[in-house]
Coordinates of C-alpha atoms and ligand atoms in Angstrom, one line a residue:
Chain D
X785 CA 1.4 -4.3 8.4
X786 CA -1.6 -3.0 9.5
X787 CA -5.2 -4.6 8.3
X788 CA -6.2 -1.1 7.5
X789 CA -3.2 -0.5 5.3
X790 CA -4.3 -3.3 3.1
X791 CA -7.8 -2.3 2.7
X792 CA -6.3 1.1 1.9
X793 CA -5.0 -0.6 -1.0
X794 CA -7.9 -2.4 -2.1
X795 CA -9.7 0.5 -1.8
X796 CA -7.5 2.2 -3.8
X797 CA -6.9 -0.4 -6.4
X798 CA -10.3 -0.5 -7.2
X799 CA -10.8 3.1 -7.3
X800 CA -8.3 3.1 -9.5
X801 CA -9.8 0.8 -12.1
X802 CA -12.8 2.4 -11.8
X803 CA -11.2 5.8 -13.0
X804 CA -8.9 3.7 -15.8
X805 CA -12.3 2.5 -17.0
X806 CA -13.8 6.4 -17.1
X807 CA -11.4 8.5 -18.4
X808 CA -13.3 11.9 -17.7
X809 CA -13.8 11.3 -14.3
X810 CA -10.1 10.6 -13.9
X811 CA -9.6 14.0 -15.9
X812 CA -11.5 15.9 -13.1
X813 CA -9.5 14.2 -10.4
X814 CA -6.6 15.2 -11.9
X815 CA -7.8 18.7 -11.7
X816 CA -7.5 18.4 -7.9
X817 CA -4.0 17.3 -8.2
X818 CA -2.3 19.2 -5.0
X819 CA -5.4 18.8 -2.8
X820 CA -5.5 16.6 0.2
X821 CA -9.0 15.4 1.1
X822 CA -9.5 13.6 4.5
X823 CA -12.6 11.6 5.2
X824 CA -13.3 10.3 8.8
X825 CA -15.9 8.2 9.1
X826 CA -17.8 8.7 12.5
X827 CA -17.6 5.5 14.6
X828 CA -15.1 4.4 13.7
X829 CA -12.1 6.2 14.6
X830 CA -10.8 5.9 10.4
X831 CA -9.8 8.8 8.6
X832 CA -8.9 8.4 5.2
X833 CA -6.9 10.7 2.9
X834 CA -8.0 10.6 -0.8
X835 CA -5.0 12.2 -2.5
X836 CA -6.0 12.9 -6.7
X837 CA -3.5 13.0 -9.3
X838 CA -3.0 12.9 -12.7
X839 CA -2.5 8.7 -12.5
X840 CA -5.4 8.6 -10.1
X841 CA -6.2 8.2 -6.6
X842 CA -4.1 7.4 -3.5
X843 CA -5.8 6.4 -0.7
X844 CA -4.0 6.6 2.9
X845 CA -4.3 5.6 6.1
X846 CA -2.0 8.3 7.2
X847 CA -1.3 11.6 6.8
X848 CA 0.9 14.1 8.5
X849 CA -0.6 17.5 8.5
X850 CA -4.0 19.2 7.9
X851 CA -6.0 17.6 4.7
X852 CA -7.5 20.9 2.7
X853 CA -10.5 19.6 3.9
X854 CA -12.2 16.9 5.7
X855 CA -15.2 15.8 5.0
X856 CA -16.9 14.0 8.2
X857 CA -19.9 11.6 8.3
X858 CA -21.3 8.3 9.6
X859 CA -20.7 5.5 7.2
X860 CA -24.1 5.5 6.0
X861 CA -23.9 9.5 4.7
X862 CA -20.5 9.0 3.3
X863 CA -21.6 5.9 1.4
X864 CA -24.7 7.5 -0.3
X865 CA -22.3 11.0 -0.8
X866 CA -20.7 7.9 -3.3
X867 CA -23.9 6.9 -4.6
X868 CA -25.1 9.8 -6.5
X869 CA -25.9 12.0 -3.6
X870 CA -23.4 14.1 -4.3
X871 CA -23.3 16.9 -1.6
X872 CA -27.1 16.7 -0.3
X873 CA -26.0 14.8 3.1
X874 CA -24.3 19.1 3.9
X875 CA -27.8 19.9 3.8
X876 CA -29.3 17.6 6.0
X877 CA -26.7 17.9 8.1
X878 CA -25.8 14.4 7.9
X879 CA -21.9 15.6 6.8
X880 CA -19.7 18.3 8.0
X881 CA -17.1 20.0 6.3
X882 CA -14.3 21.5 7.2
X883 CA -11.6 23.4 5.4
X884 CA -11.9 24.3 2.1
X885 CA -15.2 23.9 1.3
X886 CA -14.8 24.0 -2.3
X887 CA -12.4 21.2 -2.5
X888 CA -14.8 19.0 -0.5
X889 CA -17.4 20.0 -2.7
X890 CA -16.0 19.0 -6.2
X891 CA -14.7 16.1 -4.7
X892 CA -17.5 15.0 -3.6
X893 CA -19.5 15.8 -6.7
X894 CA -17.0 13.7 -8.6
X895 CA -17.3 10.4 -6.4
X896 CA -21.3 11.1 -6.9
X897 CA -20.4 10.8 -10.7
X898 CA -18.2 7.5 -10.4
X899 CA -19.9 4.0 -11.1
X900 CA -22.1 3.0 -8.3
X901 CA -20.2 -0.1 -7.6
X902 CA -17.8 1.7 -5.5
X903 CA -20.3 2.3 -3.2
X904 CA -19.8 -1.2 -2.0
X905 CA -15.8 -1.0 -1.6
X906 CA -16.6 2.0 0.9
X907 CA -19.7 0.1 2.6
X908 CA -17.0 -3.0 3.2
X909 CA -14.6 -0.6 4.8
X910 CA -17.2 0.9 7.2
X911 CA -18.6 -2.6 7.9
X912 CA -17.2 -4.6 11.0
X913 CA -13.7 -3.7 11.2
X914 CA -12.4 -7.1 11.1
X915 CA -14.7 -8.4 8.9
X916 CA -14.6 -5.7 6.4
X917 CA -11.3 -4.8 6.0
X918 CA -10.6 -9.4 5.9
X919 CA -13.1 -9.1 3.1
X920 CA -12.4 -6.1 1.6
X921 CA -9.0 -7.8 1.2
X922 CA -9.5 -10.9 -0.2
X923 CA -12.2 -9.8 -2.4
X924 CA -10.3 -6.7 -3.8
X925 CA -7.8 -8.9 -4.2
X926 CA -9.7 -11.4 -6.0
X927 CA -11.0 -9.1 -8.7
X928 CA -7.5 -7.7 -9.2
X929 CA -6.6 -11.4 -10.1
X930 CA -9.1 -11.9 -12.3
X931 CA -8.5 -9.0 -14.0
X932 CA -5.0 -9.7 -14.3
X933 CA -4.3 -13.3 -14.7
X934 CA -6.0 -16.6 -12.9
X935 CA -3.5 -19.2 -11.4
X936 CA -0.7 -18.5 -8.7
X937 CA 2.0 -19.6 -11.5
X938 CA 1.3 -16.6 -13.8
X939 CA 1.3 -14.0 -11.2
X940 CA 4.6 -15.5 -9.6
X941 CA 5.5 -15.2 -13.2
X942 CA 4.7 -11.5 -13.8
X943 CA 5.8 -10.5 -10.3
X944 CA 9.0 -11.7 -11.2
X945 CA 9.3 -10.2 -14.3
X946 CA 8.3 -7.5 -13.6
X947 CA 10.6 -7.3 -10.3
X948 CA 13.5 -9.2 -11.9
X949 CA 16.1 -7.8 -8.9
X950 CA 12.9 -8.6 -6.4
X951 CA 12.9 -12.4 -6.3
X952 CA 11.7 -14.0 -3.3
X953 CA 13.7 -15.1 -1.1
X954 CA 12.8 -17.8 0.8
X955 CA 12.9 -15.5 3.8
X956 CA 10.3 -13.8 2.2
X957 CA 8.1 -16.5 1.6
X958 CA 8.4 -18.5 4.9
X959 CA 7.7 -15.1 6.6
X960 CA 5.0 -14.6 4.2
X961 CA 3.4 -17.6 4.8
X962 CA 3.4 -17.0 8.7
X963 CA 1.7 -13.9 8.0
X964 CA -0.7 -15.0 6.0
X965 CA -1.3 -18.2 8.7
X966 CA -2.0 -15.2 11.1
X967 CA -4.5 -14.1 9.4
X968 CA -6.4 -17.1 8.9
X969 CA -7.0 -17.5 12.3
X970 CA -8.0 -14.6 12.9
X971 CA -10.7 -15.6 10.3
X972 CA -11.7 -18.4 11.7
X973 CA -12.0 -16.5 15.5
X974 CA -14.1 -13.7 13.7
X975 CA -16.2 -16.4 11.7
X976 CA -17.3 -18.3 15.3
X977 CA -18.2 -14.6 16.8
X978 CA -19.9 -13.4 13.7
X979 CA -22.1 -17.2 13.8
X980 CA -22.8 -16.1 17.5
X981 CA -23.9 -12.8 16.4
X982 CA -25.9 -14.0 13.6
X983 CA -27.3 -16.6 15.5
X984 CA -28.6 -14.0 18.5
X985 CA -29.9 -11.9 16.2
X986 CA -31.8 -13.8 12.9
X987 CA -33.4 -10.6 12.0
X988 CA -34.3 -6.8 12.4
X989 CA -32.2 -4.8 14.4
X990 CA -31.1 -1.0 14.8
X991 CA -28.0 -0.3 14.4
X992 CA -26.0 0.9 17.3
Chain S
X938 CA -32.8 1.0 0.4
X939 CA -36.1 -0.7 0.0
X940 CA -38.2 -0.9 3.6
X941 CA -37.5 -4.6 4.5
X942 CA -36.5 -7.0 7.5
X943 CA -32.7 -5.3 8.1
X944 CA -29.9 -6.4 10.7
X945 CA -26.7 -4.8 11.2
X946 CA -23.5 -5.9 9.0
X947 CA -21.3 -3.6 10.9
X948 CA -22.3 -0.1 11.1
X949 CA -24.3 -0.6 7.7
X950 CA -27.9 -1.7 7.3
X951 CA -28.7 -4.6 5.0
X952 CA -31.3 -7.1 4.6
X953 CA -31.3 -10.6 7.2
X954 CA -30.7 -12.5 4.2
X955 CA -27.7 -10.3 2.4
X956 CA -26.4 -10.8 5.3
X957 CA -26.1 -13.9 5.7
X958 CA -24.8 -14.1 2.0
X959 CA -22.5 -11.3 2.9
X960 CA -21.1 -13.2 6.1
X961 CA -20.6 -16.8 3.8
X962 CA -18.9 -14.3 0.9
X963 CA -16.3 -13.0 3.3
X964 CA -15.5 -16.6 5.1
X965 CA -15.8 -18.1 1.2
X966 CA -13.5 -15.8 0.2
X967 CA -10.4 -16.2 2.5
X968 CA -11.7 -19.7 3.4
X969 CA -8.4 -21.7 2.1
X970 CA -5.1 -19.5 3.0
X971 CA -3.9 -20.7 -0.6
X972 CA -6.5 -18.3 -2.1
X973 CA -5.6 -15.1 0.0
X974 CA -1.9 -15.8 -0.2
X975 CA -2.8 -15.9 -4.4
X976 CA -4.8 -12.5 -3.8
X977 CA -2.5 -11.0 -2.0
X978 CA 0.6 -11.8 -4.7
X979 CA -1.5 -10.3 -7.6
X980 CA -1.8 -7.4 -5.5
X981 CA 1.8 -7.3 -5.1
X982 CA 3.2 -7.4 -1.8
X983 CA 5.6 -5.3 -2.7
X984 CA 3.5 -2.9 -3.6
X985 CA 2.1 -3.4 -0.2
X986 CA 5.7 -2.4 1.0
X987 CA 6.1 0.2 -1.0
X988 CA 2.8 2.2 0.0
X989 CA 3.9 1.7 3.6
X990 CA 6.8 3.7 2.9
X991 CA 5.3 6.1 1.4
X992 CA 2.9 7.0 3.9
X993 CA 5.8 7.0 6.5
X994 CA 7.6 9.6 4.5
X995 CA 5.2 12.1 5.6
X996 CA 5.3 14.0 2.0
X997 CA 2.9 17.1 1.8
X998 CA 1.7 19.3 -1.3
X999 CA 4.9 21.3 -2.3
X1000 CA 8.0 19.1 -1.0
X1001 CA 10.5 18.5 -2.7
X1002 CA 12.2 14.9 -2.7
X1003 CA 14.2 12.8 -3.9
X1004 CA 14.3 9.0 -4.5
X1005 CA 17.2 6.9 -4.9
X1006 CA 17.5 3.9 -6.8
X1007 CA 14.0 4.5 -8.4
X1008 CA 14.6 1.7 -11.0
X1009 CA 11.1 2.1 -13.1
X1010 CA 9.9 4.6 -10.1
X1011 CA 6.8 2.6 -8.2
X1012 CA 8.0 5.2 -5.6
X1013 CA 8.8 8.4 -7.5
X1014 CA 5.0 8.0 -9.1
X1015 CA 3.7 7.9 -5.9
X1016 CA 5.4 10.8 -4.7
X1017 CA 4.7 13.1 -7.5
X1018 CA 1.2 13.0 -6.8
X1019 CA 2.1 13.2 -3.2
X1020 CA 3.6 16.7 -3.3
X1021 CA 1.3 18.3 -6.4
X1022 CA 2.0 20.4 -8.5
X1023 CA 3.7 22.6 -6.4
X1024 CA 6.8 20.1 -5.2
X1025 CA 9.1 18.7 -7.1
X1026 CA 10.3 14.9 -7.4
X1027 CA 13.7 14.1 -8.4
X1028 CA 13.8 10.1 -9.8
X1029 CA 16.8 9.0 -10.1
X1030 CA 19.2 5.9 -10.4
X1031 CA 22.9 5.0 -11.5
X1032 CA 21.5 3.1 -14.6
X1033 CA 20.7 5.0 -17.2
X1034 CA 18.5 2.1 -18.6
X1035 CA 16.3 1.7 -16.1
X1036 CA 15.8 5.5 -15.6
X1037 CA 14.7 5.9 -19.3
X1038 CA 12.3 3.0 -18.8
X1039 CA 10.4 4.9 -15.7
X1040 CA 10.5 8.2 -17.7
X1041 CA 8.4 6.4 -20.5
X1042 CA 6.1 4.8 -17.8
X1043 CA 5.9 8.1 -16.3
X1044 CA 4.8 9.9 -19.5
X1045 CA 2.0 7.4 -20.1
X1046 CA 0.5 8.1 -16.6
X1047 CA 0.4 11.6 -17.6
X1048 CA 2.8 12.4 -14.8
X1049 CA 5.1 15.1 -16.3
X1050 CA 5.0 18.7 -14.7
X1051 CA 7.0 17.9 -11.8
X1052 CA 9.1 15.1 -12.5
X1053 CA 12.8 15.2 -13.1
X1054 CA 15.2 12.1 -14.1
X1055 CA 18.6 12.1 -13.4
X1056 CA 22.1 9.7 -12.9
X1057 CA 22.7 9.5 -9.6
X1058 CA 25.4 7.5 -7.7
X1059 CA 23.7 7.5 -4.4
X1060 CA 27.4 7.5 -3.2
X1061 CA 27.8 10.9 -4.8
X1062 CA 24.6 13.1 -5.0
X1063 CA 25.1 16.5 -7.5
X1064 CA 22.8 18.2 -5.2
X1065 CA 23.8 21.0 -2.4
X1066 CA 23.3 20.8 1.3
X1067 CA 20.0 21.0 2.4
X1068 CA 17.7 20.3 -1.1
X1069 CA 15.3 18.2 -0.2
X1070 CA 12.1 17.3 2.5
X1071 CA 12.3 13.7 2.1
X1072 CA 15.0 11.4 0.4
X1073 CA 14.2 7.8 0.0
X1074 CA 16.1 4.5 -1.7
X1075 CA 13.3 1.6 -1.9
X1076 CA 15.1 -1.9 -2.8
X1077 CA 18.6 0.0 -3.7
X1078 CA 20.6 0.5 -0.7
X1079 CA 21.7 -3.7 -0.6
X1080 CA 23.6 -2.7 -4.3
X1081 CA 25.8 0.1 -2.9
X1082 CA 29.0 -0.3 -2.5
X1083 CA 29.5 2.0 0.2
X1084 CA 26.4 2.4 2.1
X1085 CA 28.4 4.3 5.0
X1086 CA 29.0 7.1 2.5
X1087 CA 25.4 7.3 0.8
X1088 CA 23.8 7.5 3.9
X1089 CA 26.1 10.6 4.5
X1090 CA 25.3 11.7 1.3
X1091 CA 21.6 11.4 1.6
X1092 CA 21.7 13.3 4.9
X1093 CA 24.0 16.1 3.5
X1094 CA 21.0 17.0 1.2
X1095 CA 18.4 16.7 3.5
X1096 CA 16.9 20.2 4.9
X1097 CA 16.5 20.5 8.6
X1098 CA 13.6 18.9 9.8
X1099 CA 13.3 16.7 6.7
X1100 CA 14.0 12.8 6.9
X1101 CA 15.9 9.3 5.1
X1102 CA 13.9 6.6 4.1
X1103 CA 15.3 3.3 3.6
X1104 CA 12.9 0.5 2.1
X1105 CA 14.7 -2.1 2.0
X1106 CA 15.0 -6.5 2.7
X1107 CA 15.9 -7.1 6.0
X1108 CA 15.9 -10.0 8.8
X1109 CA 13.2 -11.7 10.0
X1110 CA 12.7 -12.7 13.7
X1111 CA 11.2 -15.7 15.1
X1112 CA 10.7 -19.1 13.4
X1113 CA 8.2 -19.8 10.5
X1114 CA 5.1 -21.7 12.1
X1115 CA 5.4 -25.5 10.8
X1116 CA 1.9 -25.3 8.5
X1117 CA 3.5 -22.4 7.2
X1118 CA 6.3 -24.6 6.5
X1119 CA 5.2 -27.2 5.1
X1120 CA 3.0 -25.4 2.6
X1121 CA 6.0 -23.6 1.8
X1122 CA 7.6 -26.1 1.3
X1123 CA 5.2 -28.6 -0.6
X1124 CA 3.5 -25.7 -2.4
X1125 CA 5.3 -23.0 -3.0
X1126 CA 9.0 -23.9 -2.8
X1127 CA 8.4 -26.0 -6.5
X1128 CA 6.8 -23.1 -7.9
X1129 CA 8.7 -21.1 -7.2
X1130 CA 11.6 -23.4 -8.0
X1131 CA 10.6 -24.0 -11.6
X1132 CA 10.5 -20.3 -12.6
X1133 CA 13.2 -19.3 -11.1
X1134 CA 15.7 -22.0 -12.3
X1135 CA 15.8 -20.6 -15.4
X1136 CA 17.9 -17.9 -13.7
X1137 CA 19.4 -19.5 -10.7
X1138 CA 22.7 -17.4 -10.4
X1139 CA 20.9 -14.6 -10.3
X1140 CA 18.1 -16.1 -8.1
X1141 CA 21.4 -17.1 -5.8
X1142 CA 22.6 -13.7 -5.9
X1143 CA 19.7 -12.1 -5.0
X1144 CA 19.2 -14.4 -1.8
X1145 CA 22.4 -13.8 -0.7
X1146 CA 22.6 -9.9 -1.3
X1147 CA 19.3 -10.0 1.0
X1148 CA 21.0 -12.1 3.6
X1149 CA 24.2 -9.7 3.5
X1150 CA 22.5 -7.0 4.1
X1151 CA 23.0 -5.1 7.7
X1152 CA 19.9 -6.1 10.2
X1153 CA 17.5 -3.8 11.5
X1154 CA 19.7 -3.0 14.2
X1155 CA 23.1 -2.5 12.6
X1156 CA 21.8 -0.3 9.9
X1157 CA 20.3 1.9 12.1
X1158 CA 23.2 2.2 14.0
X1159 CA 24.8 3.6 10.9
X1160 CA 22.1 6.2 10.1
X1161 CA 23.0 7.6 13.5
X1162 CA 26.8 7.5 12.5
X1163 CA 25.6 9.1 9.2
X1164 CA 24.6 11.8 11.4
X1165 CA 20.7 11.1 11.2
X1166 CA 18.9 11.5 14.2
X1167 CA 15.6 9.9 15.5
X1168 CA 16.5 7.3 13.9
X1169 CA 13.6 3.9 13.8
X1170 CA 12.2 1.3 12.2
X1171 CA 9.1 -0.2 11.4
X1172 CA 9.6 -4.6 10.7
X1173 CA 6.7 -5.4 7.0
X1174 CA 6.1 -9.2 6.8
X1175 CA 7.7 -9.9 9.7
X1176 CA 10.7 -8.6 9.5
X1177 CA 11.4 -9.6 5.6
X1178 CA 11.2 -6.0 4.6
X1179 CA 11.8 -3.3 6.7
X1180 CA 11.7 0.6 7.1
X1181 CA 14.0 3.1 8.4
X1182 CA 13.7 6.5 9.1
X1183 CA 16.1 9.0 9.9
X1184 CA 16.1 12.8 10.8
X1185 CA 17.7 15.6 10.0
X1186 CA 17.2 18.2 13.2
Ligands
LIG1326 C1 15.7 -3.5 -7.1 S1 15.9 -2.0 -7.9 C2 14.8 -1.0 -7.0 C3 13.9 -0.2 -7.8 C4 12.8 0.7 -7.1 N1 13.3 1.6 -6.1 C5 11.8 -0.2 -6.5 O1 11.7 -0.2 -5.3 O2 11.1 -0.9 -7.2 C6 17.5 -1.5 -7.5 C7 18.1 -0.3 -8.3 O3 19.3 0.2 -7.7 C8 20.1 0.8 -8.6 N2 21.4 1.0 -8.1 C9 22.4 0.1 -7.8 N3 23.5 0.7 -7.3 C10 23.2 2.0 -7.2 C11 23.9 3.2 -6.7 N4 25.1 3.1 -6.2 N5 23.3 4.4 -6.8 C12 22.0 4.5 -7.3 N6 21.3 3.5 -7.7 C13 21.9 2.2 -7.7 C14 19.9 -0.2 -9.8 O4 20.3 0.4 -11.0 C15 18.5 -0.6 -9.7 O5 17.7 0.2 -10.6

């Protein structure tokens, strides 16, 4: 599965409990229901589709088709459009539009209006890609624990009540486990470059 | 952002030393493989899965589609806010039970408008040639009897141009690395072990249904007899999971 797939999800999970934790902002989400809103972030070759709905938001790293409207920006516009900014980055010319523009408006608007905190979730996704979306992972992951249960045992427990005719197999862990080896060193590779990097560069810099 | 010493943490400005706390909180955080494996299961790897497939079944505002097997309907949720207000989902499943269960989960999401439940033998769909965009069967397909015939069901229904998704366990290739292994093995296995003994026929079952089931290979070869064209596949988790994709032309 693709890295960005799963900070899709962690992205969207969190959205998610943002919106179950404001229930009027979820309301005027739901109002889009039927809209597809694509956001590519400049530099980085991502384009994510925000799709609202009445249960929330999806979040995909695929779409096939035109989005109503995309909304394009460098991280650093799209992440204040998230912190309050609303729509100001259209002005300044630091976001384009394109589609309807209405849609990308009240979208917009509405993220502006969601708890600052989420500001971060998008900042990790437009950080390094590796790093970010490893991150974005884990810790997305994390505060889903927490907010669900605390030890491995109880969520093996609730996954498997809850997916009594999903059991794992022990295919599914052994290949599981390979996976999740994978990852790790690819953590460990991107922890010895990002020491390098940090190590060049102690302080102040422009980003490229 | 307050005017201070900055570096670069990707493409974002932050301050040298947020950095630095930023670079130890993403190593801290997926330092031990134990943690992310216990992230990722509260996520839910299946629900992992389960987006991926939804993304590959390429729904837009107004399709109509119908899913298989829903069980509680994890997919069916998705797609209704996939195809708005406009489209139309059909969740359905042989149990009546389990359908009655995702209608009540569907009502408290507030998903209503263009939802419809019905019995469905995926062996025998009530629906006429060319109905639907999209038909899916996440986790369902391994239970039917005769998965020849529903997969020549679920393409009689299709429209032109619209495809067959199968979610579903599959085979995995290549050999587990030997850390992997072992942690499975010293870890996990007596974890898992001790809750599942309290139902190990079904447990038994379940691994065996999994390791019954056609390969990637061999089912595809029977969504092309099914009359499916196109027809691919895209290995999850190495091959545990696996989706296929069919088209009608
Ligand atoms: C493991 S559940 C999958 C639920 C859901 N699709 C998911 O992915 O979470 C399998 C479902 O297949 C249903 N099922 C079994 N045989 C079937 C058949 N011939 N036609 C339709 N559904 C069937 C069962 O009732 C059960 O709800």
């Amino acid at each position: 599965m693709p890295t960005s797939a799963l900070a899709c999800a962690a992205l969207e999970s969190a959205l998610n409990r943002y919106l179950d934790l404001d229930p009027d902002t979820k309301a005027r989400f739901a109002d889009l229901h039927g809209k597809v809103i694509g956001m590519q972030i400049l530099g980085l070759g991502l384009t994510l589709y925000f799709v609202p709905a009445p249960q929330g938001l999806q979040v995909l790293s695929q779409f096939e088709g035109a989005p109503d409207t995309l909304i394009r920006g460098a991280p650093l516009a799209l992440a204040r459009l998230g912190r309050g900014g609303g729509m100001d980055g259209l002005f300044n010319g630091d976001i384009s539009i394109d589609g309807d523009t209405e849609t990308a408006q009240r979208f917009g608007e509405i993220l502006g209006d969601l708890d600052p905190d989420w500001e971060e979730h998008l900042a990790r996704l437009t950080g390094d890609v590796a790093a970010h979306e490893i991150g974005n992972l884990a810790r997305g992951g994390r505060a889903w624990a927490s907010a669900t249960s605390q030890s491995l045992e109880q969520d093996l427990a609730e996954y498997l009540k809850e997916e009594g005719q999903l059991l794992p197999s022990r295919y599914e862990v052994e290949g599981f486990m390979h996976e999740v080896d994978r990852m790790r060193d690819d953590v460990e590779r991107l922890e010895a470059r990002l020491a390098r990097l940090t190590q060049d560069r102690p302080r102040a810099k422009a980003a490229p | 952002m307050a005017e201070q010493d900055t570096t670069h943490f990707g493409y974002q400005q932050v301050p040298a030393a947020e950095k630095a706390r930023r670079v130890r909180a993403v190593f801290d955080s997926v330092a031990s493989r134990y943690d992310l494996m216990n992230d990722l299961m509260s996520l839910g790897i299946h629900r992992l899965w389960k987006r991926f497939a939804v993304e590959l079944a390429g729904l837009r505002p107004g399709h109509a589609v119908l899913d298989l097997a829903s069980g509680t309907g994890d997919l069916a949720a998705r797609f209704a806010g996939l195809v708005g207000p406009q489209g139309r989902v059909v969740m359905s499943d042989i149990n009546g039970a389990m359908l009655e269960q995702g209608r009540r989960r569907m009502a408290d999401q507030g998903l209503i408008g263009n939802i419809e439940y019905l019995l469905i033998d995926a062996e025998r769909i009530p629906f006429d040639d060319h109905s639907f965009d999209c038909v899916t069967i996440g986790f369902g397909l391994r239970n039917v009897t005769h998965k020849e015939k529903a997969l020549q069901e679920m393409h009689r229904v299709l429209k032109p141009g619209g495809r067959v998704l199968v979610l579903e366990f599959s085979h995995p290739g290549g050999r587990p690395l030997k850390a992997a292994y072992d942690l499975y093995s010293f870890q996990v296995l007596p974890r898992i072990g001790r809750l599942v003994t309290q139902d190990e026929a079904s447990y038994r079952y379940l691994a065996e249904s999994i390791r019954m089931h056609p390969d990637q290979e061999t089912l595809k070869m029977m969504m092309k007899t099914a009359g499916l064209e196109r027809c691919d596949y895209h290995d999850l988790s190495g091959g545990i999971v696996a989706v296929h994709r069919g088209f009608k032309l």
